[in-house]
Coordinates of C-alpha atoms and ligand atoms in Angstrom, one line a residue:
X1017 CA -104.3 73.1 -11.4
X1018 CA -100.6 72.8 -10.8
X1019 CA -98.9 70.0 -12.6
X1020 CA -96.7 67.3 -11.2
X1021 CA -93.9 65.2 -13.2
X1022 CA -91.8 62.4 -11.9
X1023 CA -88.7 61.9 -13.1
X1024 CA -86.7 59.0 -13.1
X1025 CA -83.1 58.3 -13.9
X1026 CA -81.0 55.4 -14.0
X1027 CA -78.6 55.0 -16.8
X1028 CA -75.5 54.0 -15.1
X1029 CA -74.7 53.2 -11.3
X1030 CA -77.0 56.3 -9.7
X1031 CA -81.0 55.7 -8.9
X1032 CA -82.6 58.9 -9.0
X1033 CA -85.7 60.2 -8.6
X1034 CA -86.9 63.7 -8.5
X1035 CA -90.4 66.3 -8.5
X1036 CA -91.1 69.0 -11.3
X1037 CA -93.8 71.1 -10.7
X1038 CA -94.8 74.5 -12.6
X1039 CA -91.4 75.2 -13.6
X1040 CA -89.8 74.6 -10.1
X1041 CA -87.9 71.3 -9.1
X1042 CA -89.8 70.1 -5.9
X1043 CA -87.2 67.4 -5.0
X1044 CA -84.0 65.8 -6.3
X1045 CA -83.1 62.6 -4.4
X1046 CA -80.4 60.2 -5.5
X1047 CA -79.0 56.7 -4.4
X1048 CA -75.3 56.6 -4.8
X1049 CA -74.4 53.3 -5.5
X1050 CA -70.3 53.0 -3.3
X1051 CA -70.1 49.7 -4.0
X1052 CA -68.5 49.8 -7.2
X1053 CA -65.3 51.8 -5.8
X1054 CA -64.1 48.3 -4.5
X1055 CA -63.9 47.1 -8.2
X1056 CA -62.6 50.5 -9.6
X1057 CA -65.5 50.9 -12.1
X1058 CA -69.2 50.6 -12.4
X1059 CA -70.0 46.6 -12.8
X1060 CA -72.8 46.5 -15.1
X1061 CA -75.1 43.4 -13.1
X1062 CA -74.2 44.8 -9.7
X1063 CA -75.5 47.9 -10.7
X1064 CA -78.8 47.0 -12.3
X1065 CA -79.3 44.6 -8.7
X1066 CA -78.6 48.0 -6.5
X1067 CA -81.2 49.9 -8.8
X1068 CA -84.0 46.8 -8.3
X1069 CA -83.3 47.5 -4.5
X1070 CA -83.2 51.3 -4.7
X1071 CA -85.9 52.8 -6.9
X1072 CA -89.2 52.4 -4.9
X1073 CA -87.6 53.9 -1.7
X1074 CA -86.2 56.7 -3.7
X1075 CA -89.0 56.9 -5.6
X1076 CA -91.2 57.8 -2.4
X1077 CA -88.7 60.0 -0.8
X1078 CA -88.5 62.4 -4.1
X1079 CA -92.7 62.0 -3.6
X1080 CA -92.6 62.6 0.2
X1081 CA -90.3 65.3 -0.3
X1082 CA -92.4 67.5 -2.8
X1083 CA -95.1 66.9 -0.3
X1084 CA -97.4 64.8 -3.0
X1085 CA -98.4 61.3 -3.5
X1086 CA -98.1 59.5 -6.5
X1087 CA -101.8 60.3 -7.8
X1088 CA -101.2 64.2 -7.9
X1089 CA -98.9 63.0 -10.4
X1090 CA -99.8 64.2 -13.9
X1091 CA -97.1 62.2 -16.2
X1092 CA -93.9 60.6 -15.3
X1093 CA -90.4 61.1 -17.7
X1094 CA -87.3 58.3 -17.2
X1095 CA -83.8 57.9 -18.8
X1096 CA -84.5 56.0 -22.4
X1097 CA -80.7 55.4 -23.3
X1098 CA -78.1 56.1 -23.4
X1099 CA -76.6 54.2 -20.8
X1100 CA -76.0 50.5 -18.9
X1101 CA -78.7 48.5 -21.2
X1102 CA -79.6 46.8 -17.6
X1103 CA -80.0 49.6 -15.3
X1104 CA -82.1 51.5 -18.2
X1105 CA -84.5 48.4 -18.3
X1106 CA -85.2 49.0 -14.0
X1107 CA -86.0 52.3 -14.4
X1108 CA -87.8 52.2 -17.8
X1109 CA -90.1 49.1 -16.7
X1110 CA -90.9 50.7 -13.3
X1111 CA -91.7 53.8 -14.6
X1112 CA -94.0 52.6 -17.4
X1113 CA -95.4 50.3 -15.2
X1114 CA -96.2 53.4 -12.4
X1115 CA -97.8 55.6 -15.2
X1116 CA -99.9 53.0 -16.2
X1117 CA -100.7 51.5 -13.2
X1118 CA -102.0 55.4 -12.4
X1119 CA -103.3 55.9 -16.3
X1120 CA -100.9 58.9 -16.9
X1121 CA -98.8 59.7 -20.2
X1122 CA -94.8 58.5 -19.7
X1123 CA -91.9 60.0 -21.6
X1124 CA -89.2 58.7 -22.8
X1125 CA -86.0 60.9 -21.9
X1126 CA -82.4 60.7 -23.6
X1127 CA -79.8 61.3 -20.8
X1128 CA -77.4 63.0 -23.1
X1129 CA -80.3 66.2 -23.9
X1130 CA -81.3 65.4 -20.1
X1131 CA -78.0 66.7 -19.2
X1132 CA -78.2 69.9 -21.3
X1133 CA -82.3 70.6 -20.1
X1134 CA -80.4 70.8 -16.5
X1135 CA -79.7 74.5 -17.4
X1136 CA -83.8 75.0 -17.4
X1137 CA -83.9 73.7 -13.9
X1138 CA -83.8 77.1 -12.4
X1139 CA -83.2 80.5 -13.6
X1140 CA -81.4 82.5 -15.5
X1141 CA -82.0 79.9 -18.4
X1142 CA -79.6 80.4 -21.7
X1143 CA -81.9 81.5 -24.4
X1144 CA -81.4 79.8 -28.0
X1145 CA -79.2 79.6 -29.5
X1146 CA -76.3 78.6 -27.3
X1147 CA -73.3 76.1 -27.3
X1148 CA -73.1 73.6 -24.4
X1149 CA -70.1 71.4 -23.2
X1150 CA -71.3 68.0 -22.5
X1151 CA -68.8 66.2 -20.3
X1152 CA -69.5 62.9 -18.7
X1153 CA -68.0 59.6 -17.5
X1154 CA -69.4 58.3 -20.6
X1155 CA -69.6 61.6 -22.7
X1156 CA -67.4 64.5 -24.3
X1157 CA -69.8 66.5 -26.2
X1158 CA -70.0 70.0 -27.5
X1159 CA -73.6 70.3 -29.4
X1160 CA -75.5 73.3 -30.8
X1161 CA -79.0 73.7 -29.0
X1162 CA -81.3 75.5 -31.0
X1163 CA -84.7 74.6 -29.2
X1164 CA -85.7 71.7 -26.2
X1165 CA -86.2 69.6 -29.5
X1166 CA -82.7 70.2 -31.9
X1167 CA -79.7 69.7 -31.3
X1168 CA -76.2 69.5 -33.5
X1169 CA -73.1 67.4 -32.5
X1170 CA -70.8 69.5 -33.3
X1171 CA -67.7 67.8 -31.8
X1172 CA -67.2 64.5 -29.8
X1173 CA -64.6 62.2 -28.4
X1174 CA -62.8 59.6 -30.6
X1175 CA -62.1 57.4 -28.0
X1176 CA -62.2 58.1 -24.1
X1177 CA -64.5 60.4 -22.1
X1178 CA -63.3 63.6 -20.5
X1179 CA -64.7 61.7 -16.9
X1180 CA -62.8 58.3 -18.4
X1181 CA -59.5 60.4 -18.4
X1182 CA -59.7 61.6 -15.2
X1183 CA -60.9 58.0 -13.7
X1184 CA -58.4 56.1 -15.3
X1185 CA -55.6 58.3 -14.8
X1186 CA -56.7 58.8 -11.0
X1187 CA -56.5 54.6 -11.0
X1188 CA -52.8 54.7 -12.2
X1189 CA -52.4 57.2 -9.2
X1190 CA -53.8 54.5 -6.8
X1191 CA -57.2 56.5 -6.5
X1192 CA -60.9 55.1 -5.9
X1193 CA -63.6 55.5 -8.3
X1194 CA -64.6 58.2 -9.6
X1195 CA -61.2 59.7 -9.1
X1196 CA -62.6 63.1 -11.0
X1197 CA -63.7 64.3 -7.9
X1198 CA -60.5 63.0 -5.6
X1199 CA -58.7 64.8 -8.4
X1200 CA -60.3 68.0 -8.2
X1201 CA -59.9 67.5 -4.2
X1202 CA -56.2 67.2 -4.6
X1203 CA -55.2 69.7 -7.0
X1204 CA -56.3 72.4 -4.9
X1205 CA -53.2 72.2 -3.1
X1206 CA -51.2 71.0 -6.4
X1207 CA -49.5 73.3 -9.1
X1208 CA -49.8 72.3 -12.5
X1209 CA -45.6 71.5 -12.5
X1210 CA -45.4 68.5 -15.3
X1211 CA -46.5 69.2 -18.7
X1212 CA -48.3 66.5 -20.4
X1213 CA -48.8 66.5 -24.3
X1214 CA -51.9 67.4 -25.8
X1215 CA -53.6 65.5 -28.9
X1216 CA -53.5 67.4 -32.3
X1217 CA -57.2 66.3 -33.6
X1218 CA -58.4 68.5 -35.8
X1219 CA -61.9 70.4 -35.9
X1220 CA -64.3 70.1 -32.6
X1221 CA -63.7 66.2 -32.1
X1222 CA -61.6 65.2 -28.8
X1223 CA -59.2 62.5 -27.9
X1224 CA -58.0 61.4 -24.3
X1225 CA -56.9 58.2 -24.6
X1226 CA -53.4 59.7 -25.5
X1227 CA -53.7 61.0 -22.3
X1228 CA -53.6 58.3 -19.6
X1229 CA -50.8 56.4 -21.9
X1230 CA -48.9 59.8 -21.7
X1231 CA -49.3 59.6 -18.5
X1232 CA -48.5 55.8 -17.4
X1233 CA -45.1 56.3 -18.7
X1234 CA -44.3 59.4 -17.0
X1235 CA -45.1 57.8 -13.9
X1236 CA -43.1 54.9 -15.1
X1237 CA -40.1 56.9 -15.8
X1238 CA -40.5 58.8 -12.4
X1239 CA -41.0 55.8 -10.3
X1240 CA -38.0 54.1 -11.6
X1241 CA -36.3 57.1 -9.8
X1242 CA -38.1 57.9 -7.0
X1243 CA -40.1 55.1 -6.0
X1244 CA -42.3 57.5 -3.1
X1245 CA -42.6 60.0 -6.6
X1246 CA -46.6 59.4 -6.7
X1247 CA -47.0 59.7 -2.6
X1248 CA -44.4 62.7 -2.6
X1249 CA -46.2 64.6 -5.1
X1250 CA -50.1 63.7 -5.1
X1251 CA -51.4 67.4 -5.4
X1252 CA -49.0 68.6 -8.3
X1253 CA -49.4 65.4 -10.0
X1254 CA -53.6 65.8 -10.0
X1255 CA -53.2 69.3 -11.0
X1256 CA -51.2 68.9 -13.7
X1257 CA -53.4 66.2 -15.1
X1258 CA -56.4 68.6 -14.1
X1259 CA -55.1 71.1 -16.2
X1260 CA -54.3 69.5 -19.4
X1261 CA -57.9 68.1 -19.6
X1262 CA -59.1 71.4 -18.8
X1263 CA -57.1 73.1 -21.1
X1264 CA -58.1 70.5 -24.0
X1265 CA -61.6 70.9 -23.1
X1266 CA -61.5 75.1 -22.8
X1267 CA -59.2 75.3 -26.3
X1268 CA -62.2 73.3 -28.2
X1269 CA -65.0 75.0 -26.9
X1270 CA -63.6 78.4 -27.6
X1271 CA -63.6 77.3 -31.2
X1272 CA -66.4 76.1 -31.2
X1273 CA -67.8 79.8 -30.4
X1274 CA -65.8 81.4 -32.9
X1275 CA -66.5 79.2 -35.4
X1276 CA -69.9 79.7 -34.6
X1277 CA -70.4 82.9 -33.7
X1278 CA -72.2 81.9 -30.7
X1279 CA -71.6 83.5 -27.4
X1280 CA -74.0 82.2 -25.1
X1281 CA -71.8 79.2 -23.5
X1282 CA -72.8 76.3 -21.5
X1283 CA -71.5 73.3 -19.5
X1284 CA -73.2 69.6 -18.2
X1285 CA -72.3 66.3 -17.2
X1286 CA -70.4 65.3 -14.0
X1287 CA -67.2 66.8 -15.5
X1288 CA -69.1 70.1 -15.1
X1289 CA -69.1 69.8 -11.0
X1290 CA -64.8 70.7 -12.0
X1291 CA -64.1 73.8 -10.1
X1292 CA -61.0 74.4 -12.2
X1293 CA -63.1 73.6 -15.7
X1294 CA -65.5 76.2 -14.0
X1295 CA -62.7 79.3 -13.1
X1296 CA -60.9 78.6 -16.1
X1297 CA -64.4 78.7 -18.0
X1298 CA -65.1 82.1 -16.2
X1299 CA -62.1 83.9 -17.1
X1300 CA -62.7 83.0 -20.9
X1301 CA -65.7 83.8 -20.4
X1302 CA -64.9 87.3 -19.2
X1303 CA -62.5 88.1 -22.1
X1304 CA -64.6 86.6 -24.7
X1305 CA -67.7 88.8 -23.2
X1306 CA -69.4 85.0 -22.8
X1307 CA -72.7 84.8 -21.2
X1308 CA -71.5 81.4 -19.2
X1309 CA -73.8 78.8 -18.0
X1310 CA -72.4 76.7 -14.5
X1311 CA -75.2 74.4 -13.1
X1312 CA -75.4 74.0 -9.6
X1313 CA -73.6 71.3 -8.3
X1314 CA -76.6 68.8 -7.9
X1315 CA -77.4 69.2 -11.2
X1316 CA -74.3 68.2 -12.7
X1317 CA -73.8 64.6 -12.0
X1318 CA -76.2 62.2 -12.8
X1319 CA -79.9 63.2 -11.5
X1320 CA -83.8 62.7 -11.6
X1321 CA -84.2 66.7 -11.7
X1322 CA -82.9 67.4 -15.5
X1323 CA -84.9 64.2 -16.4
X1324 CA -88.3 65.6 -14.8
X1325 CA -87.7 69.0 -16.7
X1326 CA -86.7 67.5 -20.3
X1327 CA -90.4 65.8 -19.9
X1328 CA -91.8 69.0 -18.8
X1329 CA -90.6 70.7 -22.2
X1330 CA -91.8 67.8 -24.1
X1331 CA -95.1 67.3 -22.6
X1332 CA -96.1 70.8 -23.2
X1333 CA -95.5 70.3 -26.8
X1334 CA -97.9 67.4 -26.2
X1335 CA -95.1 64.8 -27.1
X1336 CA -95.4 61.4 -24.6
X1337 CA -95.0 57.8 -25.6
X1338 CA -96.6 54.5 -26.0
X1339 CA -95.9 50.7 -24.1
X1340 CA -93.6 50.0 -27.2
X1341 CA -91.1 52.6 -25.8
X1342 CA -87.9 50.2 -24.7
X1343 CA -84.7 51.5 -23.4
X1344 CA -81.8 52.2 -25.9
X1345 CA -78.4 51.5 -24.4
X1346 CA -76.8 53.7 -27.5
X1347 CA -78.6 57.0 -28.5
X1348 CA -76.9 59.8 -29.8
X1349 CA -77.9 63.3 -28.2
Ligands
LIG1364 O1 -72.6 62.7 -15.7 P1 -72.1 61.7 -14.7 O2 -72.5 61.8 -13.3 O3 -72.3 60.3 -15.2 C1 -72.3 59.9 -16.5 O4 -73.3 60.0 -17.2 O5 -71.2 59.5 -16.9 O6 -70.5 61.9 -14.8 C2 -69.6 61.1 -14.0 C3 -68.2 61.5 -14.3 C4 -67.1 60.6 -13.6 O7 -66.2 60.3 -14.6 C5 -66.5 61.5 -12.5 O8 -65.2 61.2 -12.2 C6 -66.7 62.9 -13.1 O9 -68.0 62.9 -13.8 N1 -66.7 64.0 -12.1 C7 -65.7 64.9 -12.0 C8 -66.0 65.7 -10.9 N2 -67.2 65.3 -10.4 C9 -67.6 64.2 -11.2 N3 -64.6 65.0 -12.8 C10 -63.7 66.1 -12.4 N4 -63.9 66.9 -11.4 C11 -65.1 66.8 -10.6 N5 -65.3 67.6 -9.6
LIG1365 ZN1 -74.8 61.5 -17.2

């Protein structure tokens, strides 16, 4: 008999909800949340209202479109941590509530392994081994998977996210939130033509915050000349700042491989969805005879899907937990 998890996700300002079933994802549906762009950043309380409102509606779409109802189900996983402590509590009560309202096992999830379990969503999957670039609004990761169940942090950010750089510095160019994907947008008809400095940190650990103040004072400097400068040169502007993050992210995970040794390469998180992160990524990957892992698009950001197939892995190791379960709003991955 075919088995069918639910997964749910809600960490930050996206209510998700999608269908697993015998190693296929049945549906993925997500509830952007667009009223946060008018405040330039997810607002914790407003965000934990829009998932109250959301989550039974996407809930019963990601059912209706699988084509099941919710007793075919045979376990439902959620986001644990980490994430915004009250949209974790929405999803985490309703889902524990659901799976024992229907007397099923529930599974606890972390969003940060979540992410990296996207890659098992549909084939080819990486075998283990392999090194995966975790890079987030929240998140800068590079971590050693050796199995569904261990992972290494290898590396991490000191201070801001890879996402956080290309938010905030998309905010000093006047851009809505998330800028990371106005950014990509834009750079596509942008050469990389200023040169921002790069942090010197040493090993696999990142810094960004550098960065954006690297980058408020060149806009400072070129405004005081040219007060059009931003409008006049939008596209050159994003690409440049495209490109440094890229090339900061591509330098570290190419030492993380040598050091290493490991060749099988992979990338998550909404950073991921990057199309220059992604070419750039592909020529490495090419010279480096990498076997590179892209996710599709949908599996990038936030979703329910990588949530549903983490629970998969650990409910066929016969791992599920108990009403004491509560969600953790910092979790390491
Ligand atoms: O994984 P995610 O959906 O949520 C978190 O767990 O944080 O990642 C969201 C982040 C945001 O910072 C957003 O600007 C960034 O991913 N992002 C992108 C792109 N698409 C999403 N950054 C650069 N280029 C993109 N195409
Ligand atoms: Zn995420």
């Amino acid at each position: 008999m075919s088995k069918y998890i639910l997964g749910i996700e809600s960490s930050c300002d996206d209510t998700s909800a999608a269908v697993w079933s015998d190693g296929k994802i049945l549906s993925n549906c997500i509830a952007n949340q667009a009223i946060h762009a008018q405040y330039g950043g997810v607002v914790p309380e407003v965000a934990s209202r829009a998932h109250q409102q959301n989550i039974l509606p996407v809930v019963q779409e990601a059912l209706n479109q699988a084509g099941i109802t919710k007793h075919d189900l045979s376990a439902i996983a959620f986001t644990k941590g980490p994430g915004l402590i009250g949209s974790l509590i929405v999803g985490v009560s309703f889902a524990k509530s659901l799976a024992m309202a229907l007397d099923i096992p529930f599974i606890g999830v972390n969003h940060m392994q979540a992410h990296i379990m996207a890659h098992f969503a549909e084939q080819p999957y990486p075998e283990f081994p392999f090194l995966c670039l975790t890079v987030s609004g929240g998140h800068t990761q590079i971590v050693k998977v050796s199995s569904p169940f261990e992972y290494e942090l290898l590396g991490e950010t000191l201070d801001d996210a890879a996402g956080e750089a290309f938010d905030k510095s998309g905010k000093l160019l006047g851009l809505d939130y998330p800028a990371g994907p106005l950014i990509d947008q834009l750079a596509q008809s942008g050469k990389p033509a200023y040169e921002f400095s790069k942090p010197k940190i040493q090993g696999l650990n990142f810094s960004f915050s550098g960065l954006k103040t690297g980058i408020l004072y060149f806009l400072q400097k070129e405004m005081k000349k040219d007060s059009g400068f931003i409008q006049n040169n939008l596209n050159d502007i994003c690409a440049s700042i495209q490109d440094t993050i890229v090339q900061i992210l591509v330098g570290k995970i190419s030492r993380a491989s040598r050091e290493t040794g490991i060749k099988r390469i992979a990338i998550a998180g909404g950073v991921s969805a990057n199309s220059h992160l992604r070419s750039t990524l592909q020529v490495k990957a090419k010279k480096h005879h990498w076997e590179l892992f892209i996710p599709k698009f949908e599996y990038c950001t936030d979703n329910a899907a990588m949530i549903a197939v983490a629970g998969a892995f650990a409910l066929e190791e016969g791992r599920s937990d108990d009403q004491k379960i509560e969600p953790i709003a910092r979790l390491s991955v």
